[in-house]
Short mmCIF file of C-alpha atoms (C1' of nucleotides) in Angstrom, two decimals:
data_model
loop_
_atom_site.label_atom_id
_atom_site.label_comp_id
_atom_site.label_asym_id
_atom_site.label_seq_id
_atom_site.Cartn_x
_atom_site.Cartn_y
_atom_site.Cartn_z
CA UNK R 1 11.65 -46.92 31.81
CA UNK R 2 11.76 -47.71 28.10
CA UNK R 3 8.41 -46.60 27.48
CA UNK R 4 8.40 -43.73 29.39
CA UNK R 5 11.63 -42.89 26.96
CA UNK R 6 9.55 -44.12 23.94
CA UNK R 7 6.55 -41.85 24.83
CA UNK R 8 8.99 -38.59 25.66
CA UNK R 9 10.55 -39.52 22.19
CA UNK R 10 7.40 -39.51 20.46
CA UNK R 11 6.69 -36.03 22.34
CA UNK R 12 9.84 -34.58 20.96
CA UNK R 13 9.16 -35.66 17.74
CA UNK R 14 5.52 -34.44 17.55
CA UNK R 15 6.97 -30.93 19.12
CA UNK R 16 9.23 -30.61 16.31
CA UNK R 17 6.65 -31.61 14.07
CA UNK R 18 4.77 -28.53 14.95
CA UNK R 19 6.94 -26.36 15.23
CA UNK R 20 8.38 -26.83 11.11
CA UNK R 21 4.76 -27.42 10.54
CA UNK R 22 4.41 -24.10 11.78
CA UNK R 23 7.44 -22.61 10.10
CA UNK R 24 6.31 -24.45 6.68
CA UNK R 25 2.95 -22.77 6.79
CA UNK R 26 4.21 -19.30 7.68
CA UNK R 27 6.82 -19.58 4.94
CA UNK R 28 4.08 -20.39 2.53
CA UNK R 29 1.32 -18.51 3.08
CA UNK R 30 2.30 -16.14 5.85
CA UNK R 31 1.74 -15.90 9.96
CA UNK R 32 -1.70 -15.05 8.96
CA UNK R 33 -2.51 -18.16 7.57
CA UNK R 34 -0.96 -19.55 10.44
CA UNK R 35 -4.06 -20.10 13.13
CA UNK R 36 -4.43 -23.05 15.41
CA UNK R 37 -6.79 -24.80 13.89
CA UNK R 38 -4.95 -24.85 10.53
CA UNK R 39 -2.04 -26.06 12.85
CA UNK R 40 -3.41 -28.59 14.28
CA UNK R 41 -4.80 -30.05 10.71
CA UNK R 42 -1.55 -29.74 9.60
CA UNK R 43 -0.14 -32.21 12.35
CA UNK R 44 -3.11 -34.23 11.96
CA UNK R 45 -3.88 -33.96 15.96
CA UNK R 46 -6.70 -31.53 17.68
CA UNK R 47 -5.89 -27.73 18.70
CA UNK R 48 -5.53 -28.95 22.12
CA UNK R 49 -2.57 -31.32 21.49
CA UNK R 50 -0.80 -27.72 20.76
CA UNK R 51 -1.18 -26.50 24.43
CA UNK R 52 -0.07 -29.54 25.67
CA UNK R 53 3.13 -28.76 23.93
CA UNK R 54 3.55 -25.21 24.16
CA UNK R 55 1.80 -22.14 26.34
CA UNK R 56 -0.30 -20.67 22.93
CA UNK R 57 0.57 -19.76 19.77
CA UNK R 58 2.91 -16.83 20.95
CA UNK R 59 5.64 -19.48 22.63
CA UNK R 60 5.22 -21.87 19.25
CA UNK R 61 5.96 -18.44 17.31
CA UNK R 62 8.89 -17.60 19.21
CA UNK R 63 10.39 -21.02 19.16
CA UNK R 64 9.98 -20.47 15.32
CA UNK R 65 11.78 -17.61 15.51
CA UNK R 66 15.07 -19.72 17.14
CA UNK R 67 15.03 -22.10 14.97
CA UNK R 68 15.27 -19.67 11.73
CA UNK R 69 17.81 -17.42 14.14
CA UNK R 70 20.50 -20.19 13.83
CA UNK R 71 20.15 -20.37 10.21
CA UNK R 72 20.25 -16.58 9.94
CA UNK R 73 23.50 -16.93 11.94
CA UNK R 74 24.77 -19.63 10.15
CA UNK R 75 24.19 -18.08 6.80
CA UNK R 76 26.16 -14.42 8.41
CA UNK R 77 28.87 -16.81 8.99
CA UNK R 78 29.63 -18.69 6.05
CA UNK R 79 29.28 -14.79 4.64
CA UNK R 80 31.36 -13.04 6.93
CA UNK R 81 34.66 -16.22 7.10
CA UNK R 82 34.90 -16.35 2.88
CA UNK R 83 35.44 -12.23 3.05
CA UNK R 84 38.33 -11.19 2.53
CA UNK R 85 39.14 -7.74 3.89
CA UNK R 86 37.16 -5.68 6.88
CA UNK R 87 35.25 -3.79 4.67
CA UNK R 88 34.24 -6.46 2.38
CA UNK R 89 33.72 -8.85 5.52
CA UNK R 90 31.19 -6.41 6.90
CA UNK R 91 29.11 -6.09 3.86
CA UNK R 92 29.28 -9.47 3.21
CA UNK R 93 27.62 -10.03 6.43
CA UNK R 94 25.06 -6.54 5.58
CA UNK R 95 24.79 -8.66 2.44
CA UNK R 96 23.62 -11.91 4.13
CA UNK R 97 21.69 -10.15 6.66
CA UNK R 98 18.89 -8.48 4.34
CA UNK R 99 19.12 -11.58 1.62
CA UNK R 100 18.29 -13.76 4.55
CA UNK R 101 15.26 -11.29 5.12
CA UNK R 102 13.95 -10.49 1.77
CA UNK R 103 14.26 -14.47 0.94
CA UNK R 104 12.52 -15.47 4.02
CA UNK R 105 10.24 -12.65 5.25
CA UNK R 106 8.49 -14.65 7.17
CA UNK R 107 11.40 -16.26 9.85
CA UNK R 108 12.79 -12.43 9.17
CA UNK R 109 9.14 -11.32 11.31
CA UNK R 110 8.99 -13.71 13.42
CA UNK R 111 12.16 -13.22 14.89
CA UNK R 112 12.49 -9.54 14.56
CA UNK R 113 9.26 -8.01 14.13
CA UNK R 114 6.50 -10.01 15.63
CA UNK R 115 7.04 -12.33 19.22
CA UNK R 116 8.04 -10.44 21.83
CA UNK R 117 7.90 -12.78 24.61
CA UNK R 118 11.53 -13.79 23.63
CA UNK R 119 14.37 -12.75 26.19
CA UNK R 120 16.68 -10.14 23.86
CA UNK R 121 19.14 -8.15 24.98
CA UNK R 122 19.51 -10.34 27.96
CA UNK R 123 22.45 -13.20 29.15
CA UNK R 124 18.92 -15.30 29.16
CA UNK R 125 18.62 -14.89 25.50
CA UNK R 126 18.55 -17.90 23.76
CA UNK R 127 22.14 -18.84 22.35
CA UNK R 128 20.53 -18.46 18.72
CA UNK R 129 19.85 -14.87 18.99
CA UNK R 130 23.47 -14.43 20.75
CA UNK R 131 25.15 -15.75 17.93
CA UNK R 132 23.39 -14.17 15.70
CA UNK R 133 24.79 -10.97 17.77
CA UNK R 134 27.96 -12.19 17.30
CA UNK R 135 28.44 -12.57 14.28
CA UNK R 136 27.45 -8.94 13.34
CA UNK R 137 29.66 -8.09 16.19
CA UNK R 138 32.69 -9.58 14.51
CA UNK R 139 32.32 -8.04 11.37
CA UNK R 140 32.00 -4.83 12.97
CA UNK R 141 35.12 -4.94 15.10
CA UNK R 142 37.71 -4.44 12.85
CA UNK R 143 36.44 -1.40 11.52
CA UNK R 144 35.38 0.15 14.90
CA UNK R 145 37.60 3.49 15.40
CA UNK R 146 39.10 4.24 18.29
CA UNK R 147 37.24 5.08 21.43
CA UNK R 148 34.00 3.27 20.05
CA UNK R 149 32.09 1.33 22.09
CA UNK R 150 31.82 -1.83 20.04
CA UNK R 151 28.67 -3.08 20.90
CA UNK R 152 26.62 -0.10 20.57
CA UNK R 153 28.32 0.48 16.79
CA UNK R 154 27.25 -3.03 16.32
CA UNK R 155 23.75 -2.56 17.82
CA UNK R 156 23.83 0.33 15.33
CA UNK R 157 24.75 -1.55 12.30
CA UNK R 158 21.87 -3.90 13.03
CA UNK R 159 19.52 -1.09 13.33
CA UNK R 160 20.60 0.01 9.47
CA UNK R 161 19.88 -3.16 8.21
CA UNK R 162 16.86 -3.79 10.08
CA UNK R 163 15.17 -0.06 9.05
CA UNK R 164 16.42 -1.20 5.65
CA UNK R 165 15.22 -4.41 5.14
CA UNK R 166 11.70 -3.21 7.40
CA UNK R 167 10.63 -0.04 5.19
CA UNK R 168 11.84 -2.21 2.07
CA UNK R 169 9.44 -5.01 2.89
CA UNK R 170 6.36 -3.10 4.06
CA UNK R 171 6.56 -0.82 0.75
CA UNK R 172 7.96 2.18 2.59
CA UNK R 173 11.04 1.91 0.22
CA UNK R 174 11.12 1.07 -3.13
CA UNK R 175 12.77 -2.53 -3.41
CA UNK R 176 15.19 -1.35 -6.84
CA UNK R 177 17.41 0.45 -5.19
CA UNK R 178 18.10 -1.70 -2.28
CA UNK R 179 21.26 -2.44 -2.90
CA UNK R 180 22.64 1.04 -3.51
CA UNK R 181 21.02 1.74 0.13
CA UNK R 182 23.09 -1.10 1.36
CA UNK R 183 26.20 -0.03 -0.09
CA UNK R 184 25.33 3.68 1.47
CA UNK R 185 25.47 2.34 4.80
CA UNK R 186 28.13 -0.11 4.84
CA UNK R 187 30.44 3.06 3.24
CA UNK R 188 29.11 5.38 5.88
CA UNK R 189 30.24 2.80 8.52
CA UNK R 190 33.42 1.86 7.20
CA UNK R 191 36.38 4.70 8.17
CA UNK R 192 37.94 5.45 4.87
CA UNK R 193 41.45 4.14 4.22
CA UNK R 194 40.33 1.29 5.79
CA UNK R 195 41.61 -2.51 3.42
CA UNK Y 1 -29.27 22.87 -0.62
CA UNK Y 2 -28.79 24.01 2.86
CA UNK Y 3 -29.81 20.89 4.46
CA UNK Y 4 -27.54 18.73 2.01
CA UNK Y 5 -24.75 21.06 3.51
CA UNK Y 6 -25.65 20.96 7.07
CA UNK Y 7 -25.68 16.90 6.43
CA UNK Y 8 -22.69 16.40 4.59
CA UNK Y 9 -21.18 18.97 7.48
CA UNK Y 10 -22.59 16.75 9.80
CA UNK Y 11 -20.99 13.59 8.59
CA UNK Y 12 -17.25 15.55 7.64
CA UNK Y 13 -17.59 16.46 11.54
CA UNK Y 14 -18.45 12.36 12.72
CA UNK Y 15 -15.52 11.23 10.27
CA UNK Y 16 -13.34 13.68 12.58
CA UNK Y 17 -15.04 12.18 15.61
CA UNK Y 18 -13.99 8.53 14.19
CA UNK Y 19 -10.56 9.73 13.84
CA UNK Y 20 -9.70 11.10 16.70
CA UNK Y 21 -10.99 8.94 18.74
CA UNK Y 22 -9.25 5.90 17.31
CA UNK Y 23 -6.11 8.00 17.56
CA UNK Y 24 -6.48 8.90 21.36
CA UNK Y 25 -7.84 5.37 22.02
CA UNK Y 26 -4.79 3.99 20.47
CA UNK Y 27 -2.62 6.57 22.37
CA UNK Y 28 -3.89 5.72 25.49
CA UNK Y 29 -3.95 1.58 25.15
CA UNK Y 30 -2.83 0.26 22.04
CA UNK Y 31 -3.98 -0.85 18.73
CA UNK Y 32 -4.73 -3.93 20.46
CA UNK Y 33 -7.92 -2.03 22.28
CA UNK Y 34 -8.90 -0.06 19.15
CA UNK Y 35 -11.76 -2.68 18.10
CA UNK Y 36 -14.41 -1.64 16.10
CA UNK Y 37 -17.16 -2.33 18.80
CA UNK Y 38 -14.67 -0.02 20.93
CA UNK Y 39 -14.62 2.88 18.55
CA UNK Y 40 -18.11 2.59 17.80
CA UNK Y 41 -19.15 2.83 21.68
CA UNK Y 42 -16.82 5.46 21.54
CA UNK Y 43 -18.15 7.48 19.08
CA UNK Y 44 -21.87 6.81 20.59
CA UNK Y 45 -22.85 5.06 17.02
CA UNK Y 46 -23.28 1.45 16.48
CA UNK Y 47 -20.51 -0.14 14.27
CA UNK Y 48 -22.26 -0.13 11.08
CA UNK Y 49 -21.39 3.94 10.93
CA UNK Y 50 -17.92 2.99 11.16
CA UNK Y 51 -18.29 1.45 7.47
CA UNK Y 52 -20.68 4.31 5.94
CA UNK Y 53 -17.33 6.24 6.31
CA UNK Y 54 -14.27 3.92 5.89
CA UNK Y 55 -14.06 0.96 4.00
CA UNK Y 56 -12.74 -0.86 6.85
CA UNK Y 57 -10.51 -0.69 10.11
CA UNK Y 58 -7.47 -0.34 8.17
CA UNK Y 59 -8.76 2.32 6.64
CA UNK Y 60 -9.37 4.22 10.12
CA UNK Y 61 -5.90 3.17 10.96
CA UNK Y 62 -4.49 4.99 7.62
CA UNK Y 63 -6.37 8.21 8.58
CA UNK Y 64 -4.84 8.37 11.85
CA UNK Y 65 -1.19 7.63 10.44
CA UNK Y 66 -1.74 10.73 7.65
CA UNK Y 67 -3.07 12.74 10.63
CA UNK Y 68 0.11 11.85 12.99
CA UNK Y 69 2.77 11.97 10.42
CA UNK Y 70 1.44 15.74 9.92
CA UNK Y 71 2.56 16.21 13.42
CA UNK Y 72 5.70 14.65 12.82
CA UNK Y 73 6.97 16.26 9.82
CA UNK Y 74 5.90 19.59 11.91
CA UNK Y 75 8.43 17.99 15.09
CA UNK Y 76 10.70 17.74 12.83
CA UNK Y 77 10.32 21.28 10.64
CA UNK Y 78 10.60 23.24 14.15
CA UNK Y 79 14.09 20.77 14.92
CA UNK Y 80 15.66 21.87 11.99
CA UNK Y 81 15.17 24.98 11.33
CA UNK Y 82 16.31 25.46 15.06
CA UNK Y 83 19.29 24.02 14.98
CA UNK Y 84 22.44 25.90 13.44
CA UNK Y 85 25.11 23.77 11.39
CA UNK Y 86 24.22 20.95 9.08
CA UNK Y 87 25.64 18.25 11.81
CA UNK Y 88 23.25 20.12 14.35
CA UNK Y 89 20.22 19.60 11.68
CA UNK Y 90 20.43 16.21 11.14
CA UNK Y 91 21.26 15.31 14.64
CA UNK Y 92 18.15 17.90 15.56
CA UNK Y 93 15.94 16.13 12.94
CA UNK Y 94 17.13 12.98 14.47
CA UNK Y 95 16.66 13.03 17.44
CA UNK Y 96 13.09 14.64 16.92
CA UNK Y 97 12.27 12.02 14.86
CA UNK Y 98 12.93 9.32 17.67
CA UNK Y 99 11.91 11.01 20.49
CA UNK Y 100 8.41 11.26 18.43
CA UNK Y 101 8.64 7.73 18.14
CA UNK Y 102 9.24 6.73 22.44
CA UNK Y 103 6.83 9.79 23.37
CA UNK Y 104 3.60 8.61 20.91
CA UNK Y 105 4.78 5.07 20.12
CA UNK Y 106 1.01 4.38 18.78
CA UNK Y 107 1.29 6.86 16.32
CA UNK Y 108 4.75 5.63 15.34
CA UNK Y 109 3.25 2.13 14.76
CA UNK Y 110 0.69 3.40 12.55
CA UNK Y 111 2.56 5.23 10.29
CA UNK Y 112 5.65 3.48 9.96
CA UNK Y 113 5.34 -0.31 10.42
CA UNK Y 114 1.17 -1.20 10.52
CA UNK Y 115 -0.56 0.09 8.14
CA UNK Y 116 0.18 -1.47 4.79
CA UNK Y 117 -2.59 0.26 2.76
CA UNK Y 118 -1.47 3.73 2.22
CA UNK Y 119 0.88 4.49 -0.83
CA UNK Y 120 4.18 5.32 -0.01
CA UNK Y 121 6.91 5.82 -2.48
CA UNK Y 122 5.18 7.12 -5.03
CA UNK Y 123 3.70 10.59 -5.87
CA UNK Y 124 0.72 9.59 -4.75
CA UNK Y 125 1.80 9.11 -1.31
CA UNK Y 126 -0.35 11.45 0.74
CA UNK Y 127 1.30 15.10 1.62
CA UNK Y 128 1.96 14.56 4.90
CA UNK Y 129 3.98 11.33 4.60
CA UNK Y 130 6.02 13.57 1.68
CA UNK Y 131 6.62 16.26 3.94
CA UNK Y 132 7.93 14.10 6.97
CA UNK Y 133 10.11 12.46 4.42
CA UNK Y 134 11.44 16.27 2.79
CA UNK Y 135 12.04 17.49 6.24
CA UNK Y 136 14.22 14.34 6.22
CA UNK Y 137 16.17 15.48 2.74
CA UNK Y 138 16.29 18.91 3.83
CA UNK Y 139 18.60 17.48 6.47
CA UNK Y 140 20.74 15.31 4.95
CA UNK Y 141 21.43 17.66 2.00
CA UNK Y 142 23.85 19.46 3.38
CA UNK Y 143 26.16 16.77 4.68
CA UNK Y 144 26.07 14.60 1.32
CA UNK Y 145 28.95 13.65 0.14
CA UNK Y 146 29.86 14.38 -3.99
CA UNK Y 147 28.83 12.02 -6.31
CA UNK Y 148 26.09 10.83 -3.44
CA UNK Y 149 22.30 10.34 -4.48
CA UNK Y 150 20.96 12.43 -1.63
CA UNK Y 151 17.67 10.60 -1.81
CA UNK Y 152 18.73 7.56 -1.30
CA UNK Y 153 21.15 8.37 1.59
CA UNK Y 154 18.28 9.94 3.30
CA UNK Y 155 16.22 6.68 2.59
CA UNK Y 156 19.38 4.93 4.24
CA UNK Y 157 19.61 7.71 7.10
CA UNK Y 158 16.05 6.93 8.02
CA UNK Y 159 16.15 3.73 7.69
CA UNK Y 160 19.18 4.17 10.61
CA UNK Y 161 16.82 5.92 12.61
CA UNK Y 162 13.31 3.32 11.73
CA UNK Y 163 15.82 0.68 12.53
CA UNK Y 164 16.71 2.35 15.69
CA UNK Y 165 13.53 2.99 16.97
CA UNK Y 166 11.84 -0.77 16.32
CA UNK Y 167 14.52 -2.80 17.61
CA UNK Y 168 14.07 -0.52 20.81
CA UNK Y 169 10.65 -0.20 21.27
CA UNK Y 170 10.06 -3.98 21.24
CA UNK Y 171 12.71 -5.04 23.59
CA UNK Y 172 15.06 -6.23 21.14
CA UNK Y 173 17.86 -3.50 21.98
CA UNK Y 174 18.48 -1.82 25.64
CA UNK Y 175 16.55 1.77 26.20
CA UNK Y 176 19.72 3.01 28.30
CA UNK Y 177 21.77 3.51 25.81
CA UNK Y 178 19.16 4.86 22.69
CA UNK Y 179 21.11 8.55 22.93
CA UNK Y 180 25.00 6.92 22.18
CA UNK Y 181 23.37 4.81 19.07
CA UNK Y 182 21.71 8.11 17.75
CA UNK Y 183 25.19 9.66 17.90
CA UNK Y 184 26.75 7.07 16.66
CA UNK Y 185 24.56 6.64 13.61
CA UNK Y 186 25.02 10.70 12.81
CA UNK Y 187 28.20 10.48 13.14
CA UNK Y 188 28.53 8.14 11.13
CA UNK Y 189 26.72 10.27 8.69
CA UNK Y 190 28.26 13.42 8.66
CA UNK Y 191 31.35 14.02 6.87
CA UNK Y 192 34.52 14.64 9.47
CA UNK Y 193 35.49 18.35 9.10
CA UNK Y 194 31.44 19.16 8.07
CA UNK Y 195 30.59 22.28 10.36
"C1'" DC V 1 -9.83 -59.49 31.41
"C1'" DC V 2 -10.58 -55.53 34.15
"C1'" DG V 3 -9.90 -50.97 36.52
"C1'" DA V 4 -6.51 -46.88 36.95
"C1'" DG V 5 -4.33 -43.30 34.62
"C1'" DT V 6 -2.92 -40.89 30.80
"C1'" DT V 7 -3.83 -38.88 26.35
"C1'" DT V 8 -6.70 -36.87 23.04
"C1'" DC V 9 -10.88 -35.06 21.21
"C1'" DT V 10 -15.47 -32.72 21.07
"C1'" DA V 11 -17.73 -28.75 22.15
"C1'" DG V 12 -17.83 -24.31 23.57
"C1'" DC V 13 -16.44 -19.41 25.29
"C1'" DA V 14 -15.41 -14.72 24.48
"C1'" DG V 15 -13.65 -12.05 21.33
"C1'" DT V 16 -12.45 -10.17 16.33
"C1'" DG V 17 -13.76 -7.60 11.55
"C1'" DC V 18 -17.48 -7.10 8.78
"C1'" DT V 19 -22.41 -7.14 6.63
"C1'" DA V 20 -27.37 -8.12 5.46
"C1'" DG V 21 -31.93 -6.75 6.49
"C1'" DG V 22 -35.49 -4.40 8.72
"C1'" DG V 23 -37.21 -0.28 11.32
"C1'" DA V 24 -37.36 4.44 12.64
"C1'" DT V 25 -36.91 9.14 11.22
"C1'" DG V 26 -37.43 13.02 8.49
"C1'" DA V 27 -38.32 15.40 3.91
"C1'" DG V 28 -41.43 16.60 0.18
"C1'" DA V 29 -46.24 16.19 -2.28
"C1'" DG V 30 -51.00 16.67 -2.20
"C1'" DC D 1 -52.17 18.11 8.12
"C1'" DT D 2 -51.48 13.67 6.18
"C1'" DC D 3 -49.46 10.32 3.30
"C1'" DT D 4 -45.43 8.38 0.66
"C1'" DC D 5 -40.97 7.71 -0.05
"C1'" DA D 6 -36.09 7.79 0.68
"C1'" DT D 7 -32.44 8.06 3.81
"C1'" DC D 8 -30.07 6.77 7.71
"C1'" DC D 9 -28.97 3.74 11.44
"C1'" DC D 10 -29.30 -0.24 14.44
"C1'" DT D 11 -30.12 -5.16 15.64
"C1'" DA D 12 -28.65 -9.50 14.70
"C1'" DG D 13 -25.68 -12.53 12.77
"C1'" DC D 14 -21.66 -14.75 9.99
"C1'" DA D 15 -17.19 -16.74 9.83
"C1'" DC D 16 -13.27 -16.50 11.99
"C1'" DT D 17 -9.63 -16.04 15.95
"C1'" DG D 18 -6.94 -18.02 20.41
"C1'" DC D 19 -7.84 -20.79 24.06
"C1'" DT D 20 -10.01 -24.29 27.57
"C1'" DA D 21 -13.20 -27.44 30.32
"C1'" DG D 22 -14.92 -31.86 30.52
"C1'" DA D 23 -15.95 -36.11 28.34
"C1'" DA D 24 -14.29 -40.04 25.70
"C1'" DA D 25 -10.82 -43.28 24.19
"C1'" DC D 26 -6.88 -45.58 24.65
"C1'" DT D 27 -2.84 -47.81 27.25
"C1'" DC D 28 -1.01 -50.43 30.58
"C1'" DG D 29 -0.25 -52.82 35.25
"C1'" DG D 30 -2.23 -56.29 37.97
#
DNA sequence: CCGAGTTTCTAGCAGTGCTAGGGATGAGAG
DNA sequence: CTCTCATCCCTAGCACTGCTAGAAACTCGG
C-alpha cells in the first residue's frame, strides 16, 4: 500500500511539476516557446512522460489556465472587499481584471483566448472559472437597475474588459490611454446617482 | 513594354488568385486548413510562388484581413445610414458589426484577433481598417456625452462589442442570449432621454 | 538471484513554414 | 534560324511542431 501511495505521490508531484514548468515557460517566453520537447527538458523527463500525465499539450494548457484562474479570482477579490462604495467596488474589480491581464498576458491567453477544450459557461466548469464569475458578478449587482438580468449585465461587463484588455494587447488600441477607456466603461455601467 | 505589362498584369492577377483563395479556404475550414502546401495546390503553383509575392503566410493572412474589413466597414456604412435616430445607429452599427462576426467568423479572426503584423492605431493603418473604425465614430458621435473624448468611447464601445463577440465565439459565453448582451451594452451607451 | 510488470526512453511519423539550388522556358542578338 | 542569357518556377530539403509505437531499463515479489 505504502508504495503504491509513495509512487502516486511522486506522480502528483511530477504533474505539478509540469504543469508550473509549463506556466514558468509561457510566462517567460510565451506559449510559443512552450513546445513539448522544451517541456519535457524542462522537467528533465522525455516528451512521453507528458502523455502519461495529461491527453497533449491542449489539456496541460488548459490546466494552466485553472491554476492562473484562481489567482485571477483571488486578486478580483482582495480588489473588490477593500472598495468601498458600488461604484468604486466595480472598478476596483475592472481595475484588477485588466492589471491581472496586462501583467500576466500569458495566464490572461491561456485562460481566455487560447484552450478551448475547457467546460465554460457550464455547471461542469471548473470551480476556478466559476469564481472567477463570481466575483465580477458581485461587483456588478449592486449597481444592476431594475429589471436587469444580472448575469447577462455581468457577462456584459466581462465582455468590456475582455475587448479592452484584447485590442490593447494585440496593438489594436493604443496602450496610453487605457485607463481613460476603463474609466469610460465602468461610468457607462454605473447608473448615475449611484454612492 | 507591352510584355512587361502583360507580366506584371499577370502576376497582380495570381496575387488576387492567392488572396482569395486563402480567404474562401479559410471561410470554408479554418485557418487551421489554410497551409501553405494547401494554398499552393490551390492556386495550381508550387509553394515557392507563394513567397515571390508575400513575404510569408502572415503576410497572406494580412491581405485577406484588409480585404474583409473592406466588407465590413461597407456592413456597417449600409447599417447606419439606414437606421433613423442616433440609438438606432449605434445599435444598427452594432449589431452589423457582430452579426459580421457569427456569419464570417474566419474573416473576423483575421482582422481582429490573428494577425499581429498589420499597423493599427496609427495613420498608417491601412484604409480599410480606418474606415471600419470611422463608421464606428460616426456612430457613437451622436450619443457622446459633453466633456466625452468621442474617440476613445468608441475605442471603449468596440471594445464592448470585440469583447462580445470573442468570449462567444469560443464557447466562453452562451450563444442564446448574444441579442440581450448587445442591448444591454447599447444601452448602456446611449444617454437616457437620447432620441 | 531471477522473472514479471511497470516505467521511461529512443526513434520515428506526418505535418508545419520556409528556402536553396537547379532546370525549363522564353526573349533578344547575330 | 540558332545561340546566349535571364527570368521564372519547381523539386528537394531544413528545422521545427505535436504525438506515438516499441524497445530498453528499472523495480519489486517470490
Amino acid at each position: 500500500m505504502t508504495i503504491q501511495t509513495r509512487r502516486e505521490r511522486e506522480r502528483a508531484e511530477r504533474e505539478r511539476l509540469i504543469v508550473t514548468a509549463a506556466r514558468e515557460l509561457a510566462e517567460a517566453e510565451g506559449w510559443d516557446a512552450v513546445t513539448t520537447r522544451r517541456l519535457a527538458e524542462e522537467i528533465e523527463y522525455s516528451q512521453p512522460v507528458l502523455y502519461s500525465h495529461f491527453k497533449g499539450k491542449g489539456a496541460i494548457m488548459a490546466a494552466v489556465a485553472v491554476q492562473g484562474c484562481a489567482d485571477l479570482a483571488e486578486e478580483m477579490r482582495a480588489a473588490r472587499t477593500a472598495a468601498g462604495s458600488a461604484r468604486e467596488a466595480l472598478a476596483a474589480v475592472g481595475g484588477a481584471y485588466t492589471a491581472f491581464a496586462r501583467r500576466r498576458p500569458a495566464l490572461y491567453d491561456v485562460i481566455f483566448t487560447l484552450a478551448v477544450d475547457l467546460p465554460f459557461a457550464t455547471p461542469e466548469a471548473p470551480p476556478a472559472l466559476q469564481d472567477a464569475f463570481g466575483e465580477l458578478l458581485q461587483a456588478v449587482l449592486p449597481i444592476a437597475a431594475d429589471g436587469e438580468d444580472t448575469g447577462l449585465l455581468t457577462e456584459t461587463y466581462w465582455a468590456g474588459l475582455h475587448g479592452l484588455v484584447t485590442l490593447m494587447r494585440s496593438g489594436r488600441l493604443p496602450e496610453e490611454a487605457h485607463e481613460q477607456r476603463l474609466a469610460l466603461l465602468i461610468g457607462h455601467f454605473v447608473p448615475p446617482g449611484t454612492s
